Amino acid sequence: MRTGGFAKWTRRFEDERESRRALGDPDWGQGATLHPAVWAGIQRFQVGEDGDGANLVGKADEAGDADYARAVRLFVAEEQNHARLLARLLSAGGIPTLNGHWTDTVFVRLRRLMGLRMELLVLMIAEVVALRYYRALRDGTDDPLTADVAGRILSDEQRHVPFHCERLHASVAELPRATRRPVMALWRLLLLAVCLVVAADHGPALRRLSVGRLRFVADVMALSSAVVSAVLVPRPDGPGTSATRAASPRTPSMP
């Protein structure tokens, strides 16, 4: 497959890596105070961010695009940094990390079922949900350390979504034209099912962050519409741009 254009993503990831080094870590010494329900949600997301990404890296290598494979490794490194930041945040609040969670186990097994396309489609479900969750965590708490950590992770996720959209566009374009929209429609249905589970599981935490269950689901599905459009018909301003733009405001409302 000729994908092309991923050298620019490598540069973006490398630039962000240097920016993180220059910025340094948050001030962990200030500690963090949150409601137990919010801590429980952070524990579960920390498990989801953790992992070596070996399966995704292996499939990226098999795709035959060295620039893409390099960008994927940098993406995995950012996800691992998210896990580290969340673990340090939990530690700052005196909360332990979890050894695992059933939702992460299900996601990992689904991602390993088939090739790179399936891996990315399942991964994108987690990424789109994460966009809304980290915005809620950033904007819905008065704790400065939590808002700082969530803001850093959200900034990365807003870059991850268009990155994956660009690769998915190339992959979905290989399918027969008549099957492309049905595939993405099935992806949205799976996303809806997952989002309903997340909303139910994290309901108490979402309420503490001033986001109701139904609003959370509606916002995630609104983001998914922009992702589907980016995968099927990339916009001139870049794949996924409208989705990440919708996730970025600090206001509680979304288009």
mmCIF file of C-alpha atoms in Angstrom:
data_model
loop_
_atom_site.group_PDB
_atom_site.id
_atom_site.type_symbol
_atom_site.label_atom_id
_atom_site.label_comp_id
_atom_site.label_asym_id
_atom_site.label_seq_id
_atom_site.Cartn_x
_atom_site.Cartn_y
_atom_site.Cartn_z
ATOM 1 C CA MET A 1 0.000 0.000 0.000
ATOM 2 C CA ARG A 2 1.224 3.482 -0.821
ATOM 3 C CA THR A 3 0.305 5.742 2.067
ATOM 4 C CA GLY A 4 2.885 8.528 1.841
ATOM 5 C CA GLY A 5 2.953 11.720 3.816
ATOM 6 C CA PHE A 6 3.717 10.190 7.199
ATOM 7 C CA ALA A 7 7.138 11.816 7.456
ATOM 8 C CA LYS A 8 5.292 14.962 8.527
ATOM 9 C CA TRP A 9 3.677 13.016 11.378
ATOM 10 C CA THR A 10 7.064 11.758 12.498
ATOM 11 C CA ARG A 11 8.276 15.351 12.662
ATOM 12 C CA ARG A 12 5.173 16.425 14.615
ATOM 13 C CA PHE A 13 5.595 13.635 17.154
ATOM 14 C CA GLU A 14 9.297 14.405 17.499
ATOM 15 C CA ASP A 15 8.592 18.117 17.936
ATOM 16 C CA GLU A 16 6.069 17.341 20.658
ATOM 17 C CA ARG A 17 8.570 15.047 22.366
ATOM 18 C CA GLU A 18 11.076 17.870 22.515
ATOM 19 C CA SER A 19 8.415 20.271 23.796
ATOM 20 C CA ARG A 20 7.556 17.849 26.607
ATOM 21 C CA ARG A 21 11.204 17.603 27.582
ATOM 22 C CA ALA A 22 11.538 21.367 27.668
ATOM 23 C CA LEU A 23 8.319 21.800 29.659
ATOM 24 C CA GLY A 24 9.048 19.104 32.204
ATOM 25 C CA ASP A 25 6.584 17.306 34.429
ATOM 26 C CA PRO A 26 3.761 18.895 36.398
ATOM 27 C CA ASP A 27 4.436 19.844 40.011
ATOM 28 C CA TRP A 28 3.578 16.517 41.620
ATOM 29 C CA GLY A 29 4.384 17.892 45.051
ATOM 30 C CA GLN A 30 1.199 19.966 45.128
ATOM 31 C CA GLY A 31 -0.848 16.769 45.475
ATOM 32 C CA ALA A 32 -4.349 16.151 44.173
ATOM 33 C CA THR A 33 -7.762 15.951 45.815
ATOM 34 C CA LEU A 34 -10.701 14.420 43.935
ATOM 35 C CA HIS A 35 -13.944 12.603 44.658
ATOM 36 C CA PRO A 36 -13.487 8.807 44.971
ATOM 37 C CA ALA A 37 -15.636 8.244 41.872
ATOM 38 C CA VAL A 38 -13.321 10.443 39.797
ATOM 39 C CA TRP A 39 -10.277 8.624 41.125
ATOM 40 C CA ALA A 40 -11.866 5.317 40.134
ATOM 41 C CA GLY A 41 -12.346 6.582 36.578
ATOM 42 C CA ILE A 42 -8.740 7.738 36.360
ATOM 43 C CA GLN A 43 -7.571 4.333 37.564
ATOM 44 C CA ARG A 44 -9.459 2.612 34.720
ATOM 45 C CA PHE A 45 -8.210 5.005 32.055
ATOM 46 C CA GLN A 46 -4.658 4.582 33.344
ATOM 47 C CA VAL A 47 -4.910 0.849 32.681
ATOM 48 C CA GLY A 48 -6.149 1.556 29.158
ATOM 49 C CA GLU A 49 -3.224 3.872 28.410
ATOM 50 C CA ASP A 50 -0.666 1.355 29.627
ATOM 51 C CA GLY A 51 0.872 -1.251 27.322
ATOM 52 C CA ASP A 52 3.862 -1.808 25.063
ATOM 53 C CA GLY A 53 2.000 -1.431 21.755
ATOM 54 C CA ALA A 54 3.988 -4.322 20.293
ATOM 55 C CA ASN A 55 1.060 -5.675 18.275
ATOM 56 C CA LEU A 56 0.345 -2.318 16.625
ATOM 57 C CA VAL A 57 4.028 -1.696 15.964
ATOM 58 C CA GLY A 58 4.379 -5.114 14.347
ATOM 59 C CA LYS A 59 1.435 -4.497 12.028
ATOM 60 C CA ALA A 60 2.763 -1.043 11.170
ATOM 61 C CA ASP A 61 6.092 -2.612 10.202
ATOM 62 C CA GLU A 62 4.296 -5.100 7.966
ATOM 63 C CA ALA A 63 2.524 -2.248 6.152
ATOM 64 C CA GLY A 64 5.824 -1.411 4.464
ATOM 65 C CA ASP A 65 5.917 2.349 5.120
ATOM 66 C CA ALA A 66 8.980 3.226 7.194
ATOM 67 C CA ASP A 67 7.721 6.736 7.980
ATOM 68 C CA TYR A 68 4.407 5.379 9.215
ATOM 69 C CA ALA A 69 6.127 2.702 11.319
ATOM 70 C CA ARG A 70 8.314 5.373 12.924
ATOM 71 C CA ALA A 71 5.306 7.577 13.627
ATOM 72 C CA VAL A 72 3.477 4.640 15.223
ATOM 73 C CA ARG A 73 6.385 4.051 17.587
ATOM 74 C CA LEU A 74 6.274 7.703 18.605
ATOM 75 C CA PHE A 75 2.506 7.441 19.092
ATOM 76 C CA VAL A 76 2.960 4.414 21.351
ATOM 77 C CA ALA A 77 5.563 6.334 23.353
ATOM 78 C CA GLU A 78 3.057 9.144 23.911
ATOM 79 C CA GLU A 79 0.426 6.653 25.090
ATOM 80 C CA GLN A 80 2.948 5.181 27.514
ATOM 81 C CA ASN A 81 3.679 8.689 28.763
ATOM 82 C CA HIS A 82 -0.053 9.158 29.362
ATOM 83 C CA ALA A 83 -0.041 6.022 31.511
ATOM 84 C CA ARG A 84 2.948 7.387 33.438
ATOM 85 C CA LEU A 85 1.319 10.790 33.978
ATOM 86 C CA LEU A 86 -1.902 9.213 35.213
ATOM 87 C CA ALA A 87 0.032 6.876 37.506
ATOM 88 C CA ARG A 88 1.912 9.847 38.979
ATOM 89 C CA LEU A 89 -1.390 11.730 39.376
ATOM 90 C CA LEU A 90 -2.878 8.776 41.238
ATOM 91 C CA SER A 91 0.207 8.612 43.422
ATOM 92 C CA ALA A 92 -0.093 12.339 44.156
ATOM 93 C CA GLY A 93 -3.554 11.639 45.513
ATOM 94 C CA GLY A 94 -2.489 8.569 47.457
ATOM 95 C CA ILE A 95 -4.431 6.255 45.114
ATOM 96 C CA PRO A 96 -2.964 2.968 43.808
ATOM 97 C CA THR A 97 -2.975 1.919 40.159
ATOM 98 C CA LEU A 98 -4.970 -1.109 39.033
ATOM 99 C CA ASN A 99 -3.355 -4.279 37.733
ATOM 100 C CA GLY A 100 -5.993 -4.521 35.012
ATOM 101 C CA HIS A 101 -9.628 -3.963 34.072
ATOM 102 C CA TRP A 102 -12.016 -6.079 32.024
ATOM 103 C CA THR A 103 -12.743 -3.298 29.524
ATOM 104 C CA ASP A 104 -9.057 -3.037 28.609
ATOM 105 C CA THR A 105 -8.843 -6.821 28.205
ATOM 106 C CA VAL A 106 -11.779 -6.805 25.772
ATOM 107 C CA PHE A 107 -10.283 -3.962 23.720
ATOM 108 C CA VAL A 108 -6.898 -5.661 23.454
ATOM 109 C CA ARG A 109 -8.457 -8.924 22.278
ATOM 110 C CA LEU A 110 -10.607 -7.164 19.682
ATOM 111 C CA ARG A 111 -7.641 -5.223 18.323
ATOM 112 C CA ARG A 112 -5.657 -8.421 17.799
ATOM 113 C CA LEU A 113 -8.361 -10.224 15.838
ATOM 114 C CA MET A 114 -7.292 -9.157 12.364
ATOM 115 C CA GLY A 115 -4.906 -6.840 10.531
ATOM 116 C CA LEU A 116 -3.914 -3.211 10.826
ATOM 117 C CA ARG A 117 -7.275 -1.867 9.639
ATOM 118 C CA MET A 118 -9.170 -3.684 12.412
ATOM 119 C CA GLU A 119 -6.537 -2.704 14.956
ATOM 120 C CA LEU A 120 -6.927 0.971 14.085
ATOM 121 C CA LEU A 121 -10.725 0.884 13.955
ATOM 122 C CA VAL A 122 -10.891 -0.538 17.475
ATOM 123 C CA LEU A 123 -8.145 1.788 18.686
ATOM 124 C CA MET A 124 -10.068 4.763 17.294
ATOM 125 C CA ILE A 125 -13.036 3.887 19.481
ATOM 126 C CA ALA A 126 -10.839 4.332 22.551
ATOM 127 C CA GLU A 127 -9.305 7.516 21.139
ATOM 128 C CA VAL A 128 -12.657 9.202 20.435
ATOM 129 C CA VAL A 129 -13.998 8.297 23.879
ATOM 130 C CA ALA A 130 -10.759 9.609 25.388
ATOM 131 C CA LEU A 131 -11.199 12.971 23.647
ATOM 132 C CA ARG A 132 -14.426 13.597 25.550
ATOM 133 C CA TYR A 133 -13.286 12.061 28.824
ATOM 134 C CA TYR A 134 -10.084 14.076 29.146
ATOM 135 C CA ARG A 135 -11.884 17.283 28.249
ATOM 136 C CA ALA A 136 -14.392 16.548 31.005
ATOM 137 C CA LEU A 137 -11.548 15.801 33.411
ATOM 138 C CA ARG A 138 -9.693 18.968 32.421
ATOM 139 C CA ASP A 139 -12.688 21.293 32.666
ATOM 140 C CA GLY A 140 -14.785 19.613 35.345
ATOM 141 C CA THR A 141 -12.466 19.724 38.334
ATOM 142 C CA ASP A 142 -11.055 22.499 40.480
ATOM 143 C CA ASP A 143 -7.914 20.497 41.209
ATOM 144 C CA PRO A 144 -4.972 22.239 39.427
ATOM 145 C CA LEU A 145 -2.767 19.159 39.080
ATOM 146 C CA THR A 146 -5.569 17.054 37.599
ATOM 147 C CA ALA A 147 -6.503 19.799 35.147
ATOM 148 C CA ASP A 148 -2.848 20.120 34.107
ATOM 149 C CA VAL A 149 -2.397 16.385 33.497
ATOM 150 C CA ALA A 150 -5.711 16.033 31.670
ATOM 151 C CA GLY A 151 -4.923 19.057 29.494
ATOM 152 C CA ARG A 152 -1.565 17.594 28.456
ATOM 153 C CA ILE A 153 -3.103 14.259 27.535
ATOM 154 C CA LEU A 154 -6.001 15.887 25.692
ATOM 155 C CA SER A 155 -3.569 17.903 23.602
ATOM 156 C CA ASP A 156 -1.885 14.676 22.500
ATOM 157 C CA GLU A 157 -5.186 12.935 21.777
ATOM 158 C CA GLN A 158 -6.246 15.805 19.530
ATOM 159 C CA ARG A 159 -3.209 14.988 17.411
ATOM 160 C CA HIS A 160 -3.659 11.213 17.574
ATOM 161 C CA VAL A 161 -7.134 11.232 16.043
ATOM 162 C CA PRO A 162 -6.199 12.921 12.734
ATOM 163 C CA PHE A 163 -3.056 10.755 12.579
ATOM 164 C CA HIS A 164 -5.115 7.572 12.711
ATOM 165 C CA CYS A 165 -7.766 9.034 10.406
ATOM 166 C CA GLU A 166 -5.161 9.585 7.717
ATOM 167 C CA ARG A 167 -3.962 5.990 7.866
ATOM 168 C CA LEU A 168 -7.516 4.645 8.045
ATOM 169 C CA HIS A 169 -8.465 6.647 4.961
ATOM 170 C CA ALA A 170 -5.742 4.867 2.997
ATOM 171 C CA SER A 171 -6.799 1.490 4.403
ATOM 172 C CA VAL A 172 -10.560 1.900 3.926
ATOM 173 C CA ALA A 173 -9.948 3.162 0.386
ATOM 174 C CA GLU A 174 -8.681 -0.344 -0.447
ATOM 175 C CA LEU A 175 -12.136 -1.785 0.237
ATOM 176 C CA PRO A 176 -14.771 -1.992 -2.505
ATOM 177 C CA ARG A 177 -16.522 1.367 -2.716
ATOM 178 C CA ALA A 178 -19.916 -0.109 -1.810
ATOM 179 C CA THR A 179 -18.601 -1.472 1.496
ATOM 180 C CA ARG A 180 -16.808 1.618 2.812
ATOM 181 C CA ARG A 181 -19.777 3.457 4.330
ATOM 182 C CA PRO A 182 -21.282 0.269 5.825
ATOM 183 C CA VAL A 183 -17.938 -0.497 7.488
ATOM 184 C CA MET A 184 -17.836 2.942 9.070
ATOM 185 C CA ALA A 185 -21.510 2.680 10.037
ATOM 186 C CA LEU A 186 -20.723 -0.566 11.872
ATOM 187 C CA TRP A 187 -17.784 1.198 13.511
ATOM 188 C CA ARG A 188 -20.141 3.885 14.826
ATOM 189 C CA LEU A 189 -22.509 1.230 16.179
ATOM 190 C CA LEU A 190 -19.646 -0.438 18.029
ATOM 191 C CA LEU A 191 -18.531 2.950 19.317
ATOM 192 C CA LEU A 192 -22.067 3.628 20.569
ATOM 193 C CA ALA A 193 -22.143 0.316 22.411
ATOM 194 C CA VAL A 194 -18.767 0.974 24.013
ATOM 195 C CA CYS A 195 -19.737 4.538 24.879
ATOM 196 C CA LEU A 196 -22.893 3.354 26.620
ATOM 197 C CA VAL A 197 -20.810 0.953 28.712
ATOM 198 C CA VAL A 198 -18.328 3.701 29.590
ATOM 199 C CA ALA A 199 -21.140 6.117 30.480
ATOM 200 C CA ALA A 200 -22.734 3.530 32.754
ATOM 201 C CA ASP A 201 -19.423 2.512 34.316
ATOM 202 C CA HIS A 202 -18.224 6.093 34.838
ATOM 203 C CA GLY A 203 -21.610 7.671 35.530
ATOM 204 C CA PRO A 204 -20.851 8.848 39.104
ATOM 205 C CA ALA A 205 -17.522 10.333 37.984
ATOM 206 C CA LEU A 206 -19.078 12.071 34.981
ATOM 207 C CA ARG A 207 -21.704 13.667 37.219
ATOM 208 C CA ARG A 208 -18.916 14.988 39.455
ATOM 209 C CA LEU A 209 -17.296 16.442 36.335
ATOM 210 C CA SER A 210 -20.583 18.150 35.353
ATOM 211 C CA VAL A 211 -21.219 15.846 32.392
ATOM 212 C CA GLY A 212 -24.276 13.601 32.483
ATOM 213 C CA ARG A 213 -24.289 10.137 30.959
ATOM 214 C CA LEU A 214 -26.534 11.082 28.042
ATOM 215 C CA ARG A 215 -24.547 14.220 27.292
ATOM 216 C CA PHE A 216 -21.325 12.235 27.296
ATOM 217 C CA VAL A 217 -22.733 9.718 24.812
ATOM 218 C CA ALA A 218 -24.192 12.448 22.580
ATOM 219 C CA ASP A 219 -20.912 14.348 22.510
ATOM 220 C CA VAL A 220 -18.862 11.262 21.656
ATOM 221 C CA MET A 221 -21.230 10.351 18.824
ATOM 222 C CA ALA A 222 -21.008 13.908 17.479
ATOM 223 C CA LEU A 223 -17.232 13.545 17.401
ATOM 224 C CA SER A 224 -17.586 10.215 15.612
ATOM 225 C CA SER A 225 -19.477 11.830 12.729
ATOM 226 C CA ALA A 226 -16.503 14.056 12.001
ATOM 227 C CA VAL A 227 -14.151 11.069 12.208
ATOM 228 C CA VAL A 228 -16.225 9.076 9.708
ATOM 229 C CA SER A 229 -16.203 12.023 7.318
ATOM 230 C CA ALA A 230 -12.440 12.368 7.692
ATOM 231 C CA VAL A 231 -11.877 8.681 6.943
ATOM 232 C CA LEU A 232 -14.192 8.571 3.936
ATOM 233 C CA VAL A 233 -13.646 12.052 2.483
ATOM 234 C CA PRO A 234 -10.595 13.870 3.911
ATOM 235 C CA ARG A 235 -11.035 17.617 4.316
ATOM 236 C CA PRO A 236 -8.561 20.112 2.770
ATOM 237 C CA ASP A 237 -7.532 21.265 6.251
ATOM 238 C CA GLY A 238 -6.494 17.751 7.247
ATOM 239 C CA PRO A 239 -8.088 14.475 8.336
ATOM 240 C CA GLY A 240 -9.883 14.617 11.645
ATOM 241 C CA THR A 241 -9.459 18.369 12.040
ATOM 242 C CA SER A 242 -13.150 19.017 12.645
ATOM 243 C CA ALA A 243 -13.314 16.247 15.227
ATOM 244 C CA THR A 244 -10.373 17.507 17.228
ATOM 245 C CA ARG A 245 -11.551 21.114 16.941
ATOM 246 C CA ALA A 246 -14.881 20.099 18.465
ATOM 247 C CA ALA A 247 -13.082 18.482 21.384
ATOM 248 C CA SER A 248 -10.857 21.421 22.239
ATOM 249 C CA PRO A 249 -13.013 24.228 23.691
ATOM 250 C CA ARG A 250 -13.014 24.759 27.442
ATOM 251 C CA THR A 251 -16.748 25.401 27.402
ATOM 252 C CA PRO A 252 -19.155 22.626 28.453
ATOM 253 C CA SER A 253 -21.051 22.668 25.164
ATOM 254 C CA MET A 254 -20.079 21.045 21.905
ATOM 255 C CA PRO A 255 -21.425 21.458 18.377
#
